[in-house]
Short mmCIF file of C-alpha atoms and ligand atoms in Angstrom, two decimals:
data_model
loop_
_atom_site.label_atom_id
_atom_site.label_comp_id
_atom_site.label_asym_id
_atom_site.label_seq_id
_atom_site.Cartn_x
_atom_site.Cartn_y
_atom_site.Cartn_z
CA MET R 1 0.15 0.03 -0.20
CA ASP R 2 0.97 3.41 -0.79
CA TYR R 3 0.43 5.86 2.19
CA VAL R 4 0.67 9.26 2.56
CA ASP R 5 2.86 9.57 5.07
CA LEU R 6 3.22 13.05 7.31
CA ARG R 7 5.23 11.60 9.53
CA SER R 8 7.77 13.80 8.92
CA ASP R 9 9.88 15.24 5.99
CA THR R 10 13.14 13.27 6.51
CA VAL R 11 11.27 10.44 5.28
CA THR R 12 11.73 11.46 1.40
CA HIS R 13 12.79 8.75 -1.51
CA PRO R 14 15.73 11.27 -3.75
CA THR R 15 13.94 12.52 -6.76
CA PRO R 16 14.66 10.15 -10.43
CA GLU R 17 17.10 13.73 -10.69
CA MET R 18 18.95 12.72 -7.92
CA ARG R 19 19.77 8.97 -9.03
CA GLU R 20 20.19 10.08 -12.27
CA ALA R 21 23.09 12.51 -10.60
CA MET R 22 24.04 10.29 -8.63
CA ALA R 23 24.86 6.85 -10.64
CA LYS R 24 27.35 9.65 -12.89
CA ALA R 25 29.15 11.46 -9.73
CA VAL R 26 32.10 12.00 -10.26
CA VAL R 27 33.85 10.73 -6.93
CA GLY R 28 37.63 10.90 -4.73
CA ASP R 29 38.37 10.26 -1.76
CA ASP R 30 37.19 12.65 0.65
CA VAL R 31 39.30 12.44 4.00
CA TYR R 32 41.92 13.74 1.61
CA GLY R 33 39.64 16.68 0.29
CA GLU R 34 39.72 15.03 -3.81
CA ASP R 35 36.39 14.57 -4.18
CA PRO R 36 35.12 17.12 -7.35
CA THR R 37 31.31 17.36 -6.51
CA VAL R 38 31.65 16.95 -2.00
CA ASN R 39 33.64 19.94 -2.84
CA ARG R 40 31.42 21.43 -5.29
CA LEU R 41 28.85 20.72 -2.52
CA GLN R 42 30.04 22.39 0.15
CA GLU R 43 31.37 25.30 -2.31
CA MET R 44 27.40 26.14 -2.77
CA ALA R 45 26.25 25.31 0.17
CA ALA R 46 28.81 28.29 1.57
CA ALA R 47 27.91 30.26 -1.08
CA MET R 48 23.95 30.09 -0.60
CA VAL R 49 23.95 30.89 3.40
CA GLY R 50 27.16 33.61 3.26
CA GLN R 51 30.10 31.96 4.32
CA GLU R 52 33.34 31.20 4.42
CA ALA R 53 33.49 27.14 4.44
CA GLY R 54 31.22 23.56 4.68
CA LEU R 55 31.94 20.59 5.57
CA PHE R 56 29.78 17.30 3.97
CA VAL R 57 28.94 15.58 6.55
CA PRO R 58 26.32 11.92 7.72
CA SER R 59 23.91 14.13 9.00
CA GLY R 60 21.89 16.68 11.04
CA THR R 61 22.75 14.73 14.56
CA MET R 62 26.56 15.15 13.46
CA GLY R 63 26.21 18.41 12.03
CA ASN R 64 25.52 19.43 15.34
CA LEU R 65 28.02 18.16 17.47
CA THR R 66 30.83 18.34 14.63
CA ALA R 67 29.76 22.50 15.48
CA ILE R 68 29.34 22.46 18.80
CA LEU R 69 32.42 19.93 19.93
CA ALA R 70 34.48 22.38 17.48
CA HIS R 71 33.29 25.67 19.32
CA CYS R 72 33.65 24.08 22.47
CA GLY R 73 35.48 21.90 24.45
CA ARG R 74 34.96 20.10 27.87
CA GLY R 75 33.33 21.80 30.54
CA ASP R 76 31.90 24.47 28.74
CA GLU R 77 28.06 25.53 28.74
CA ILE R 78 26.25 26.49 26.04
CA ILE R 79 22.58 28.05 25.76
CA VAL R 80 20.08 26.16 24.44
CA GLY R 81 16.20 26.14 24.76
CA LYS R 82 14.16 23.49 26.17
CA ARG R 83 13.26 21.86 23.20
CA ALA R 84 15.55 22.32 20.95
CA HIS R 85 16.26 19.40 18.85
CA THR R 86 20.05 20.02 20.05
CA PHE R 87 19.03 19.20 22.63
CA LEU R 88 15.80 16.70 22.85
CA TYR R 89 16.58 14.93 20.53
CA GLU R 90 20.13 14.49 19.96
CA ALA R 91 20.87 11.93 22.50
CA GLY R 92 22.93 13.97 24.68
CA GLY R 93 25.91 13.83 22.05
CA VAL R 94 27.23 17.11 23.35
CA SER R 95 27.57 15.92 26.69
CA ALA R 96 28.29 12.19 26.02
CA LEU R 97 31.21 12.82 23.28
CA GLY R 98 32.09 16.38 24.47
CA GLY R 99 31.58 16.75 28.49
CA VAL R 100 29.78 20.51 27.07
CA HIS R 101 27.04 20.82 29.85
CA SER R 102 23.63 22.80 28.61
CA ASN R 103 22.13 25.22 29.58
CA GLN R 104 18.08 25.49 29.03
CA ILE R 105 16.06 27.84 28.56
CA MET R 106 12.56 28.18 27.63
CA GLU R 107 12.14 29.31 24.80
CA GLN R 108 9.48 31.68 23.40
CA PRO R 109 6.19 30.29 22.09
CA ASP R 110 7.53 31.31 19.05
CA GLY R 111 10.55 29.67 19.05
CA SER R 112 12.70 32.53 19.52
CA LEU R 113 15.07 32.44 23.15
CA ALA R 114 14.76 36.10 24.73
CA LEU R 115 17.79 38.39 25.06
CA GLU R 116 16.72 39.04 27.91
CA ASP R 117 16.83 35.57 29.37
CA ILE R 118 19.97 34.48 27.41
CA GLN R 119 22.06 37.25 29.93
CA ALA R 120 20.69 35.40 32.86
CA ALA R 121 21.98 32.17 31.53
CA ILE R 122 25.82 33.45 31.27
CA ARG R 123 27.64 32.14 33.94
CA ALA R 124 29.54 34.22 35.30
CA ASP R 125 34.09 34.20 35.92
CA ASP R 126 33.27 31.96 39.30
CA VAL R 127 35.27 28.84 39.75
CA HIS R 128 32.94 26.84 41.27
CA GLN R 129 30.63 27.62 37.26
CA PRO R 130 31.03 26.23 33.61
CA VAL R 131 32.08 28.77 30.98
CA THR R 132 29.44 29.44 28.56
CA ARG R 133 31.09 29.58 25.54
CA LEU R 134 28.14 29.48 22.37
CA ILE R 135 24.10 29.86 22.07
CA CYS R 136 22.42 27.21 20.04
CA LEU R 137 19.37 29.17 17.65
CA GLU R 138 16.82 26.90 16.24
CA ASN R 139 15.12 28.46 12.14
CA THR R 140 12.73 26.82 11.68
CA HIS R 141 12.32 25.25 15.32
CA ASN R 142 10.89 22.34 15.10
CA ARG R 143 8.64 21.14 19.16
CA CYS R 144 7.75 25.33 18.51
CA GLY R 145 6.14 24.10 15.52
CA GLY R 146 7.96 24.82 12.50
CA THR R 147 7.87 28.63 13.37
CA PHE R 148 10.68 30.72 12.39
CA GLN R 149 12.91 33.72 13.12
CA THR R 150 13.48 36.77 11.35
CA PRO R 151 17.67 38.51 10.29
CA ALA R 152 16.58 41.18 12.79
CA TYR R 153 16.00 38.74 15.52
CA THR R 154 19.25 36.14 14.57
CA ARG R 155 21.62 39.70 13.94
CA ARG R 156 19.86 41.15 17.78
CA VAL R 157 20.87 37.63 18.96
CA CYS R 158 24.88 37.29 16.57
CA ASP R 159 25.36 41.52 17.92
CA PHE R 160 24.55 40.33 21.29
CA ALA R 161 26.46 37.32 21.26
CA HIS R 162 29.47 38.53 21.01
CA GLU R 163 29.57 42.32 22.63
CA ARG R 164 30.44 39.68 25.02
CA GLY R 165 32.29 37.11 23.79
CA LEU R 166 30.45 33.91 22.90
CA LYS R 167 29.68 32.23 19.28
CA VAL R 168 26.63 31.70 17.65
CA HIS R 169 25.40 28.37 15.68
CA LEU R 170 22.15 28.16 14.52
CA ASP R 171 20.64 24.34 13.83
CA GLY R 172 19.05 24.78 9.98
CA ALA R 173 18.08 22.13 9.28
CA ARG R 174 14.41 23.10 7.67
CA LEU R 175 16.33 26.59 6.92
CA PHE R 176 15.65 27.51 3.27
CA ASN R 177 10.84 26.79 5.02
CA ALA R 178 12.58 29.55 6.88
CA ALA R 179 13.74 32.18 4.27
CA THR R 180 11.00 30.61 1.45
CA ALA R 181 7.67 31.49 4.18
CA GLN R 182 9.71 34.63 4.54
CA GLY R 183 10.79 35.39 0.63
CA VAL R 184 14.26 36.08 2.45
CA PRO R 185 17.41 34.49 0.32
CA ALA R 186 18.67 32.09 3.34
CA ARG R 187 21.80 34.53 3.59
CA ASP R 188 19.69 37.03 5.22
CA LEU R 189 18.98 34.59 7.85
CA THR R 190 22.54 33.58 8.92
CA GLU R 191 24.47 36.51 8.80
CA GLY R 192 26.09 37.41 11.50
CA VAL R 193 25.80 33.72 13.09
CA ASP R 194 29.71 31.76 13.59
CA SER R 195 27.65 28.57 12.07
CA VAL R 196 25.05 26.64 11.15
CA THR R 197 24.19 23.59 9.84
CA PHE R 198 21.23 23.22 6.81
CA CYS R 199 20.06 19.36 5.90
CA LEU R 200 19.33 17.95 2.56
CA SER R 201 17.88 15.07 3.65
CA LYS R 202 14.10 16.02 4.40
CA GLY R 203 12.12 18.96 2.16
CA LEU R 204 15.11 18.44 0.22
CA CYS R 205 14.40 15.26 -0.11
CA ALA R 206 18.33 14.15 -0.84
CA PRO R 207 18.58 10.92 0.89
CA VAL R 208 21.35 11.53 3.21
CA GLY R 209 23.22 14.52 4.95
CA SER R 210 23.60 18.21 5.31
CA VAL R 211 26.09 20.76 5.63
CA LEU R 212 28.49 22.42 8.14
CA CYS R 213 29.24 25.85 7.06
CA GLY R 214 31.63 28.79 8.84
CA SER R 215 34.81 30.01 8.30
CA ARG R 216 37.35 28.60 7.06
CA GLU R 217 39.45 28.29 10.32
CA PHE R 218 36.24 27.34 11.78
CA ILE R 219 36.05 24.19 8.85
CA ALA R 220 38.98 23.39 9.15
CA ARG R 221 39.01 22.23 13.04
CA ALA R 222 35.85 20.80 12.27
CA ARG R 223 36.91 18.27 9.84
CA ARG R 224 39.00 16.40 12.52
CA ILE R 225 36.12 16.37 14.70
CA ARG R 226 33.41 14.43 12.03
CA LYS R 227 37.50 12.25 11.51
CA GLN R 228 37.12 11.70 15.46
CA LEU R 229 32.75 10.74 15.34
CA GLY R 230 33.86 8.89 12.61
CA GLY R 231 31.79 10.77 9.88
CA GLY R 232 35.01 11.32 7.36
CA MET R 233 33.38 9.50 4.47
CA ARG R 234 35.02 8.32 1.02
CA GLN R 235 33.79 8.56 -2.14
CA VAL R 236 30.99 10.07 -1.24
CA GLY R 237 30.51 12.42 -4.26
CA VAL R 238 27.97 9.80 -5.02
CA LEU R 239 25.35 11.47 -2.33
CA ALA R 240 26.99 14.55 -2.98
CA ALA R 241 25.69 14.55 -6.01
CA ALA R 242 21.96 14.19 -4.23
CA GLY R 243 22.51 17.59 -2.65
CA ILE R 244 23.93 19.43 -5.64
CA VAL R 245 20.56 19.13 -6.52
CA ALA R 246 18.79 19.13 -3.16
CA LEU R 247 20.08 22.71 -4.06
CA GLU R 248 19.80 23.59 -7.29
CA LYS R 249 16.24 22.02 -7.85
CA MET R 250 14.24 21.10 -4.51
CA VAL R 251 15.14 25.08 -2.69
CA GLY R 252 12.69 26.78 -4.54
CA ARG R 253 9.56 24.09 -4.25
CA LEU R 254 9.41 24.47 -1.19
CA GLY R 255 6.26 26.84 -0.47
CA GLU R 256 4.53 24.18 -2.20
CA ASP R 257 4.31 22.01 0.59
CA HIS R 258 3.98 25.22 3.39
CA ALA R 259 0.59 26.35 1.17
CA ARG R 260 -0.86 22.48 1.76
CA ALA R 261 0.75 22.50 4.76
CA ARG R 262 -2.01 25.83 5.16
CA ARG R 263 -4.73 23.48 3.25
CA LEU R 264 -4.57 20.75 5.87
CA ALA R 265 -4.71 22.50 8.20
CA GLU R 266 -7.89 24.30 6.98
CA GLY R 267 -9.61 21.20 6.59
CA LEU R 268 -8.60 20.12 9.87
CA ARG R 269 -10.31 22.75 11.29
CA ALA R 270 -13.16 21.74 11.12
CA ILE R 271 -13.46 18.31 11.95
CA ARG R 272 -15.56 18.19 15.10
CA GLY R 273 -12.67 16.64 17.28
CA LEU R 274 -9.21 18.33 15.83
CA VAL R 275 -8.18 20.87 18.13
CA LEU R 276 -5.03 23.02 16.10
CA ASP R 277 -2.40 25.13 17.51
CA GLU R 278 -2.99 28.48 17.37
CA GLY R 279 -1.35 30.02 14.22
CA THR R 280 -0.19 26.49 12.55
CA PRO R 281 1.22 26.05 10.49
CA ALA R 282 3.74 28.06 10.21
CA THR R 283 6.06 26.71 7.74
CA ASN R 284 5.63 22.31 6.29
CA MET R 285 3.63 21.61 10.35
CA VAL R 286 0.41 21.37 11.59
CA PHE R 287 0.89 20.74 15.28
CA LEU R 288 -2.84 19.51 16.68
CA SER R 289 -4.72 17.52 18.90
CA LEU R 290 -7.58 15.33 19.67
CA ALA R 291 -9.66 17.37 21.98
CA GLU R 292 -10.66 16.63 25.32
CA GLU R 293 -14.31 14.94 24.64
CA VAL R 294 -12.17 12.31 21.38
CA PRO R 295 -12.42 8.64 23.77
CA PHE R 296 -8.60 7.72 21.77
CA THR R 297 -5.90 8.04 22.54
CA ALA R 298 -3.51 10.10 19.28
CA ARG R 299 -1.43 6.36 18.87
CA GLU R 300 -5.03 4.53 18.83
CA VAL R 301 -6.02 7.54 16.01
CA ALA R 302 -3.35 6.82 14.05
CA GLU R 303 -3.54 3.41 14.40
CA LYS R 304 -6.75 4.12 12.66
CA MET R 305 -5.38 6.40 10.15
CA LYS R 306 -2.99 3.88 8.97
CA SER R 307 -5.35 1.71 7.98
CA LEU R 308 -7.33 3.95 6.31
CA GLY R 309 -3.73 4.57 4.26
CA VAL R 310 -2.24 7.71 6.19
CA LEU R 311 0.31 7.55 8.79
CA VAL R 312 0.71 10.88 11.52
CA GLY R 313 3.73 11.74 13.43
CA VAL R 314 2.36 11.52 17.17
CA VAL R 315 4.17 13.67 19.43
CA GLY R 316 2.18 12.76 22.96
CA GLU R 317 -0.27 12.39 24.53
CA ARG R 318 -3.27 13.72 22.49
CA ARG R 319 -1.09 15.32 20.30
CA PHE R 320 0.86 14.89 16.50
CA ARG R 321 2.51 16.45 14.16
CA LEU R 322 2.33 16.91 10.53
CA VAL R 323 4.59 17.08 7.87
CA THR R 324 4.17 18.45 4.17
CA HIS R 325 6.37 17.28 1.65
CA TYR R 326 7.77 16.52 -2.30
CA TRP R 327 5.85 12.90 -1.67
CA VAL R 328 3.35 14.73 0.10
CA ASP R 329 0.29 15.92 -3.66
CA ASP R 330 -2.65 17.71 -2.64
CA GLU R 331 -4.76 13.78 -3.28
CA GLY R 332 -3.42 13.17 -0.66
CA VAL R 333 -3.47 15.78 1.75
CA GLU R 334 -6.88 15.56 0.76
CA LYS R 335 -6.92 11.70 1.71
CA ALA R 336 -5.44 12.92 5.03
CA ILE R 337 -8.44 15.17 6.22
CA GLU R 338 -10.25 12.55 4.70
CA ALA R 339 -8.76 9.93 6.43
CA PHE R 340 -9.51 11.93 10.71
CA GLN R 341 -13.19 13.01 10.07
CA GLU R 342 -13.32 8.84 9.64
CA ALA R 343 -11.07 7.51 12.13
CA LEU R 344 -12.78 10.18 15.08
CA ALA R 345 -16.61 9.32 13.61
N1 TLP Y 1 14.19 15.87 12.87
C1 TLP Y 1 14.09 14.51 12.86
C2 TLP Y 1 13.98 13.52 14.82
O1 TLP Y 1 14.80 13.30 15.15
C3 TLP Y 1 12.80 15.04 15.58
C4 TLP Y 1 12.99 15.03 12.44
O2 TLP Y 1 10.89 14.00 12.21
O3 TLP Y 1 11.70 16.06 13.36
N2 TLP Y 1 18.22 19.87 14.11
C5 TLP Y 1 16.08 19.82 13.40
C6 TLP Y 1 15.72 20.71 13.74
C7 TLP Y 1 15.89 18.62 13.30
O4 TLP Y 1 14.57 18.09 13.39
C8 TLP Y 1 16.22 17.31 12.83
C9 TLP Y 1 15.96 16.20 12.42
C10 TLP Y 1 17.97 17.24 13.40
C11 TLP Y 1 17.81 18.21 13.12
C12 TLP Y 1 18.12 16.18 13.20
O5 TLP Y 1 18.94 15.66 12.24
P1 TLP Y 1 19.32 13.84 11.31
O6 TLP Y 1 17.98 13.25 11.31
O7 TLP Y 1 19.90 13.94 9.81
O8 TLP Y 1 20.33 13.90 11.67
#
C-alpha cells in the first residue's frame, strides 16, 4: 500500500533526477579532500549561507555535534532552548562525547530565545561555574511548531553574543523553509552566525546528508572533529551529487509544501474533535491535539489512520505533528483530511 506519509519530511525519497546524478557522479577520496562532487556541494552550500566554507556530514545530528565540539571544550557550556532538537533529540551527544554542559532556557512560543533569558543564563567568571561559550539557535524551530525566526532577530542575538565574547551556532535543519516562508534569501538568516548546519535530506529530498558551514578556520577544526566522530567518508560524491540537485532544484519549490500544510490545516480545523495550535502552520508542519471529548489516544487514532493509508506523527498522549513534503500531493492532503474524519467518527 502506498501511504500518505506525514510523519516527517525525513521520510522523503530521492527524486529520479537525484538518482541519475548519483549514478553519474565523479568521485574521489573525500578524506583526502579529493572528491570533486563533494567539494562543489560544499562551495555551493557555503555561498548560499554567506559563509567561507562548508563540510558535508552524514546527518543534521552530526552537523550540530561537530559544530558544538568545534566551538567548545570539555566543561564549557552552551545556552540552548529546552525544546531545541540539539537538547531533546540528539541523544545527549554534546555531553556524552564532548563533555559539554548545557544550560537550557525556555523558548518563547515562536521558538526564539529572549535576550534577557540568554543574559540571565550567562555564567559569571567564577571557579564554581562552567564557562559559557556558545548560544544555539534553531530555525525553523521544530518543536515550537515549525516556526521561523527573522533576519533581524538572528542579527540581534549574534550582536548580543559577540559583544559578550560568545559564539552562535544555528541549527538550520529547515533553514530554506524559514527563508521561503519570509521570501528572503537563506543568507539573510545566517548573517552574523559563527556556524550553521542545514539538511539536504528533509524537505530537499536528498537521501542523506547535511552541510555545516562557517569560516575557513572553523571548518578546518570541524573537519578533524568529524574524523574523530567517524564521519570522514570516502567516495561520498555519490551522495553529494543528490545534495547538489537538492540545492539547485528543490529549494525553490518549498512554498508548495507550505501551501499544502495550510490546506491541510484548513481541512482539519473543520473536523470536530481536533484542536489545531494557534497560528499553525508557520511552514510545513501542522501541530494539533485531540479535543477533550475524544475517547481515543493519539496513538489509537494514528493506528486507525494507518489502516486508512495515512501515517501521522504522534508527539504526545493526545497530540500530532503532520509534515508536508515533496511526496505528498494535493490528493494526499485531501486523503489525510478524510482519514481524520473517518478515524474520529
Ligand atoms: N528531526 C527529526 C526527528 O529527529 C525529530 C524530525 O522528524 O523532525 N535539527 C532539527 C531541527 C531536526 O528537526 C532534525 C531532525 C535534526 C536536527 C537532525 O537531523 P538528522 O535526522 O539528519 O540527524
